[in-house]
GROMACS .gro file of C-alpha atoms in nm:
model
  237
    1UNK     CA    1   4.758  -6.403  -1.175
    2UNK     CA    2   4.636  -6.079  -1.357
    3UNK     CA    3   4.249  -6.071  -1.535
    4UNK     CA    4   4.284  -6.038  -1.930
    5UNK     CA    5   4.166  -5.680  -1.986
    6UNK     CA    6   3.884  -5.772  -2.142
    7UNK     CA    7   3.713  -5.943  -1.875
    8UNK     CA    8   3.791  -5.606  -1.698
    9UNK     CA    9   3.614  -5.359  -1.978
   10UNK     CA   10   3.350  -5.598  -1.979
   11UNK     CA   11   3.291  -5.580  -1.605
   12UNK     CA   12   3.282  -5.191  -1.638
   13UNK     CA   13   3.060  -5.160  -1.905
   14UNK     CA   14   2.784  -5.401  -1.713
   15UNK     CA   15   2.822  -5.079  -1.437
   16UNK     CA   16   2.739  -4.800  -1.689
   17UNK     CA   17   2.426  -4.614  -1.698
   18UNK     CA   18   2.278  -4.493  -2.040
   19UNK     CA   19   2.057  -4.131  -1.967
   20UNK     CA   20   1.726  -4.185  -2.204
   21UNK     CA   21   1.772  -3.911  -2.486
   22UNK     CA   22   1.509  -3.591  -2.351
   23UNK     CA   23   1.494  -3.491  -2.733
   24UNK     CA   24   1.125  -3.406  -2.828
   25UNK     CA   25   1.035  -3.607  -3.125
   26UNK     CA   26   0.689  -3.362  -3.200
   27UNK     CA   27   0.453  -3.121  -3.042
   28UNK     CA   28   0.104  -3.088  -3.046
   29UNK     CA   29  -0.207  -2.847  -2.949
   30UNK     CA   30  -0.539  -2.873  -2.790
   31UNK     CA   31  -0.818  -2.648  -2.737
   32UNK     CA   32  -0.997  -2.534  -2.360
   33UNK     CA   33  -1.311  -2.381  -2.431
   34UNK     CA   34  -1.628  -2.196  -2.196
   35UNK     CA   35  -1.921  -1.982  -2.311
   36UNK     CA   36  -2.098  -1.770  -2.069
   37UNK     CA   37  -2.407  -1.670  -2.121
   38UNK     CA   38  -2.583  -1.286  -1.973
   39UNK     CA   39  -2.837  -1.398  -1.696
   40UNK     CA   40  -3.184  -1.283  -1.665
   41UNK     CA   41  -3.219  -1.290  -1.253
   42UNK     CA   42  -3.269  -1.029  -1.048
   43UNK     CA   43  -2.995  -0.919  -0.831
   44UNK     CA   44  -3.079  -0.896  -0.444
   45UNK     CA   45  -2.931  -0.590  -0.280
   46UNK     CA   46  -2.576  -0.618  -0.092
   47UNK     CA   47  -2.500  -0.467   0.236
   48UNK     CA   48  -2.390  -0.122   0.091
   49UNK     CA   49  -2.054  -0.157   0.392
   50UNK     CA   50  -1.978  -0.490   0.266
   51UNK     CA   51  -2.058  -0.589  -0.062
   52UNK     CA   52  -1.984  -0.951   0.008
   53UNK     CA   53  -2.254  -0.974   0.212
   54UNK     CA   54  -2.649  -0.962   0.192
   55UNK     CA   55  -2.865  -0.713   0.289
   56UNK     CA   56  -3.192  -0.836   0.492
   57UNK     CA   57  -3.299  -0.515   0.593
   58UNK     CA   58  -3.353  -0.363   0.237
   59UNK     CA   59  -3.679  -0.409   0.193
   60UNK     CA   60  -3.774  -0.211   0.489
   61UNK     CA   61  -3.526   0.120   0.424
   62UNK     CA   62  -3.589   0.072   0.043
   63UNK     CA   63  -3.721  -0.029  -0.268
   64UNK     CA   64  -3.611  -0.390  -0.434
   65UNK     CA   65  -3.669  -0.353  -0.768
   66UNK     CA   66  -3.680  -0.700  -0.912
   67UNK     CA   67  -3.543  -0.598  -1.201
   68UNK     CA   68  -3.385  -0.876  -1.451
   69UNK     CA   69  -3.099  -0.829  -1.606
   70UNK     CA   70  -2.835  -0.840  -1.757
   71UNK     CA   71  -2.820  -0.436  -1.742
   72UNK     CA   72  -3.044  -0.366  -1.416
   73UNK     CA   73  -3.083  -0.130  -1.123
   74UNK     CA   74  -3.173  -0.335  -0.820
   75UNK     CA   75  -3.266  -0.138  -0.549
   76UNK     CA   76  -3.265   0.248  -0.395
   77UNK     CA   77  -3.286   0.386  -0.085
   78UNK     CA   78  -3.568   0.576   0.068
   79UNK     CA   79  -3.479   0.905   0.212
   80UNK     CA   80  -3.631   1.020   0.564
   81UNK     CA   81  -3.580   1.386   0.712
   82UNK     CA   82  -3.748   1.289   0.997
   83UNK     CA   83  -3.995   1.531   1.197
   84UNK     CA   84  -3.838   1.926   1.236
   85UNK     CA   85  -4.017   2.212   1.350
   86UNK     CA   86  -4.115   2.519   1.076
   87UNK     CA   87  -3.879   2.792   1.088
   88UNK     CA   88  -3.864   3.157   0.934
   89UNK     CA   89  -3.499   3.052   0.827
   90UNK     CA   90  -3.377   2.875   0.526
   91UNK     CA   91  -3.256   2.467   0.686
   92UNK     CA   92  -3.086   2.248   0.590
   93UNK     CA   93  -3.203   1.912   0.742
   94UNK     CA   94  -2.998   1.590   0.772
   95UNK     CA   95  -3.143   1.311   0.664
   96UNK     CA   96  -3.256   1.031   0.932
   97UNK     CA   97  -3.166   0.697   0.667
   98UNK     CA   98  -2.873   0.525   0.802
   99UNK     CA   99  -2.750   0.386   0.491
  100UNK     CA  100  -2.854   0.550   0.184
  101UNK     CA  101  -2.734   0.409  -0.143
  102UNK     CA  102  -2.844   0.291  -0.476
  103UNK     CA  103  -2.723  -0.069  -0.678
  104UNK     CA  104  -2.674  -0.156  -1.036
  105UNK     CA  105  -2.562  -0.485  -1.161
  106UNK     CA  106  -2.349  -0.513  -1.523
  107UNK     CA  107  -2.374  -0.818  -1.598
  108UNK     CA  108  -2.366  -0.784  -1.975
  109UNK     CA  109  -2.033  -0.872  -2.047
  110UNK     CA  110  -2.012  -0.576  -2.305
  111UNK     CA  111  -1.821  -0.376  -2.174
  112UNK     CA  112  -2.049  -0.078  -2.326
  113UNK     CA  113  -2.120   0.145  -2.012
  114UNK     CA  114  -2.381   0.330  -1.851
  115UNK     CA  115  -2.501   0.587  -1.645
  116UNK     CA  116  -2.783   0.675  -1.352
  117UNK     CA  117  -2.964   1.001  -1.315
  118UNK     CA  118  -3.209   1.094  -1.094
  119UNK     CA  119  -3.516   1.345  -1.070
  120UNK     CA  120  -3.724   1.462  -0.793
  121UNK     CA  121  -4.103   1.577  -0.804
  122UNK     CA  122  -4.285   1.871  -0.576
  123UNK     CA  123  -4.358   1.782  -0.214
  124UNK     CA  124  -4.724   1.674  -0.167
  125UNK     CA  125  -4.938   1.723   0.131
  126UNK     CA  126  -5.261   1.574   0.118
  127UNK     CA  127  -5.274   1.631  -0.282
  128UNK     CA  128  -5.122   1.991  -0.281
  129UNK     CA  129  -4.758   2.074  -0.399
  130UNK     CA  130  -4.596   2.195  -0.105
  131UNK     CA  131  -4.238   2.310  -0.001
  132UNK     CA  132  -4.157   2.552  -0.269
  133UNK     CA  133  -3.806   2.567  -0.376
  134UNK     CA  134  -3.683   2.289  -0.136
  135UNK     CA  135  -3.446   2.073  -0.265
  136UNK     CA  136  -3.222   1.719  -0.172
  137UNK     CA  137  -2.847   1.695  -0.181
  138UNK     CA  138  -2.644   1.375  -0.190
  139UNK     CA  139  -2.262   1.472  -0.081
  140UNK     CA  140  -1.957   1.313  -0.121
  141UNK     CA  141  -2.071   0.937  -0.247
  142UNK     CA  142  -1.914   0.646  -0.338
  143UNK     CA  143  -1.871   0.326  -0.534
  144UNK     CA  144  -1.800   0.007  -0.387
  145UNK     CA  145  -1.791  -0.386  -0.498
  146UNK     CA  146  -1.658  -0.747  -0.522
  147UNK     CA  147  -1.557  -0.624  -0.877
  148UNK     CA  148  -1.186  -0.620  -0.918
  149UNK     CA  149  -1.258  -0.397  -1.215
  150UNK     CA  150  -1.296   0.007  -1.173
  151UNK     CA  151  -1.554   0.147  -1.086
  152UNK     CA  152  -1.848   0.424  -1.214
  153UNK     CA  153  -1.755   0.779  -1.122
  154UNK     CA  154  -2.000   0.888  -0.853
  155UNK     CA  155  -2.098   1.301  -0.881
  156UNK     CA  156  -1.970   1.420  -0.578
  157UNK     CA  157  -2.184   1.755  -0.510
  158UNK     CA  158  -2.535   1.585  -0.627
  159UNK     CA  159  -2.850   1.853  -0.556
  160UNK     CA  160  -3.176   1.747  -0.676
  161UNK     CA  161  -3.398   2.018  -0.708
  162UNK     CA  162  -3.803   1.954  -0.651
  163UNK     CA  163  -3.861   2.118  -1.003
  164UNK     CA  164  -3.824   1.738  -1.219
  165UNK     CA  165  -3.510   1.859  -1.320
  166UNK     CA  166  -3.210   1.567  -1.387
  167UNK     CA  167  -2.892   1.541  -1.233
  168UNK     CA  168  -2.651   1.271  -1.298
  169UNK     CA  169  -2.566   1.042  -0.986
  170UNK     CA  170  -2.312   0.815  -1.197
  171UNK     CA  171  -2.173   0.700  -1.460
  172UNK     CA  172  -1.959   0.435  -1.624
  173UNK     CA  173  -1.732   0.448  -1.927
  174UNK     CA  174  -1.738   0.231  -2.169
  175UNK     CA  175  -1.450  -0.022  -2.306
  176UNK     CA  176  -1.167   0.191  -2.468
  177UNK     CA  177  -1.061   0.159  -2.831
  178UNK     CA  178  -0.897  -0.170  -2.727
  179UNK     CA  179  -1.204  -0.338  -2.698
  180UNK     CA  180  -1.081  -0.517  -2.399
  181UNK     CA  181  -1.364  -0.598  -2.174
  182UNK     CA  182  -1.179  -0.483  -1.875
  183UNK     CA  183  -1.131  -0.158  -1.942
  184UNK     CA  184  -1.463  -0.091  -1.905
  185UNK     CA  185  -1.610   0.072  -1.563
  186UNK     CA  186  -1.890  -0.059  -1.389
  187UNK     CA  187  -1.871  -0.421  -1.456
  188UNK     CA  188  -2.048  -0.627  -1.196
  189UNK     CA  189  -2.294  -0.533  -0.914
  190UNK     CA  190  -2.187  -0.178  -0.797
  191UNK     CA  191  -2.334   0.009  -0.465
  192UNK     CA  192  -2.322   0.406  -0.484
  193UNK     CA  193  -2.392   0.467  -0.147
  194UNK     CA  194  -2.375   0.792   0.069
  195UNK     CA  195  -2.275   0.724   0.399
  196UNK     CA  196  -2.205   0.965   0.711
  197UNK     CA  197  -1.884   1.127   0.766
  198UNK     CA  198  -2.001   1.178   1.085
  199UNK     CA  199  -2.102   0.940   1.449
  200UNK     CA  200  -2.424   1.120   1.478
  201UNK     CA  201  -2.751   0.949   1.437
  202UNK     CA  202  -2.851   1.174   1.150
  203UNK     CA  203  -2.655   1.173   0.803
  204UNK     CA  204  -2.480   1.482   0.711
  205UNK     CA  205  -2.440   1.423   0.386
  206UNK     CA  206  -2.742   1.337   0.306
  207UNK     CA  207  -2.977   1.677   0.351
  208UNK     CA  208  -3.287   1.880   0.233
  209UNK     CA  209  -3.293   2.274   0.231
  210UNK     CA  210  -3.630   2.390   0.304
  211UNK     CA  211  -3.655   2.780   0.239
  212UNK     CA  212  -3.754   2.989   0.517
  213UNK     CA  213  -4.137   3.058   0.585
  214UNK     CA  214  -4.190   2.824   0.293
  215UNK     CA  215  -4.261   2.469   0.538
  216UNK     CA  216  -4.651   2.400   0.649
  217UNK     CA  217  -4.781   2.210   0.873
  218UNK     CA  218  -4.829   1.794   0.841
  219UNK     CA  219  -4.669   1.538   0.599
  220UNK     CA  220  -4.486   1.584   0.306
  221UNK     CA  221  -4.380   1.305   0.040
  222UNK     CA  222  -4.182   1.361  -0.270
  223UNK     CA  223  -4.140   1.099  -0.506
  224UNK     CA  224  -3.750   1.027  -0.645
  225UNK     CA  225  -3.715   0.867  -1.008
  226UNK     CA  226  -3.392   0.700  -1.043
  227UNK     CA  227  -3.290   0.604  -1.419
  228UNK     CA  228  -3.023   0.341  -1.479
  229UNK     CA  229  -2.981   0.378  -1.894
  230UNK     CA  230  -2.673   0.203  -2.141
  231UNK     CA  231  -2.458   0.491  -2.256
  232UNK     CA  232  -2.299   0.259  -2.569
  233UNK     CA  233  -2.065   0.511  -2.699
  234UNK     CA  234  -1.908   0.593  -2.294
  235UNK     CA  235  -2.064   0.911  -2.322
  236UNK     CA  236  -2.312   1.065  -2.094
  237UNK     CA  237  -2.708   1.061  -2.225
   0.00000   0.00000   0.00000
């Protein structure tokens, strides 16, 4: 005996699946907000080969400035020549520091630049100026960070002359007429360091050039002034 067709549509329809309509009946927006705010800590020196990593032995190769920031330089290298004989000849005398290099921390979120320059006074010997003409060169340096913004330009042929006399080490532009932070050099804690290029215990580019006949006998200690200074308009000063 054969179903009535409706009983057979009705059977079918029972089967069916209905998709839920994926129509969007309204949208709406919500806000994710953060403030940061400059901090006023001192920066402790990195290891100048890995910036990721502390440096423990800074205090005894340098000076830890303690600076606060936001804007600060936080520590510099002394420089040792070690002990050399007098000589009638002008020398040039590679320096004994094993990793020389200077650190400044941006942490201003400004974007606004700046710049280091250092100066070097006369030799001293037991109160007297001494080593006439002599002079320190810092060769072929670098910049290095965790930043994964660009860094200052370091002044590659750097020769500080014992006279007081300036010479820029770095520096780092400021934003460009974007205003976008991040085109902006410099931001974050930034090692210019001057390492050796060669596997000798002394550092050849690192040196002071003592004129001939112009060395005496005993100690000598020159004091270097390092200035870190905001240069808001990218320029140098």
């Amino acid at each position: 005996m054969k179903k009535p067709l409706v009983s057979l549509l009705s059977l079918a329809l029972a089967f069916t699946v209905v998709s839920p309509s994926l129509s969007a009946e309204g949208s709406a927006e919500s806000q994710a907000t953060v403030e940061f705010t400059a901090p006023t800590e001192p920066v402790a020196p990195v290891n100048p080969e890995d910036p990721t990593q502390p440096n423990p032995d800074a205090g005894d190769a340098g000076n830890i400035t303690g600076q606060e920031g936001p804007l600060s330089l936080d520590y510099v290298s002394h420089l040792d020549f070690g002990n050399q004989i007098i000589s009638t000849s002008q020398e040039v005398y590679e320096a004994t520091t094993d990793l020389p290099y200077i650190q400044v921390s941006d942490l201003r979120g400004t974007g606004e630049g700046w710049e280091v320059i250092a100066q070097v006074s006369h030799f001293n010997n037991e109160g007297i100026d001494s080593l006439p003409g002599s002079s320190i060169q810092l060769n072929n340096g670098d910049a290095v960070s965790t930043s994964t913004t660009d860094g200052p330009g370091v002044t590659q042929a750097i020769n500080l002359e014992t006279n007081g006399e300036a010479a820029n080490i770095a520096t780092a532009t400021a934003k460009d007429e974007s205003g976008v932070l991040n085109t902006a050099q410099g931001l974050g804690t930034w090692v210019m360091r001057w390492l050796s290029d060669s596997t000798s215990e002394t550092n050849d580019n690192v040196t002071l050039t003592i004129p001939g006949s112009s060395a005496s006998a005993g100690s000598h200690e020159a004091t270097i002034t390092w200035t870190l200074s905001s240069t808001p308009d990218g320029t140098e000063g």
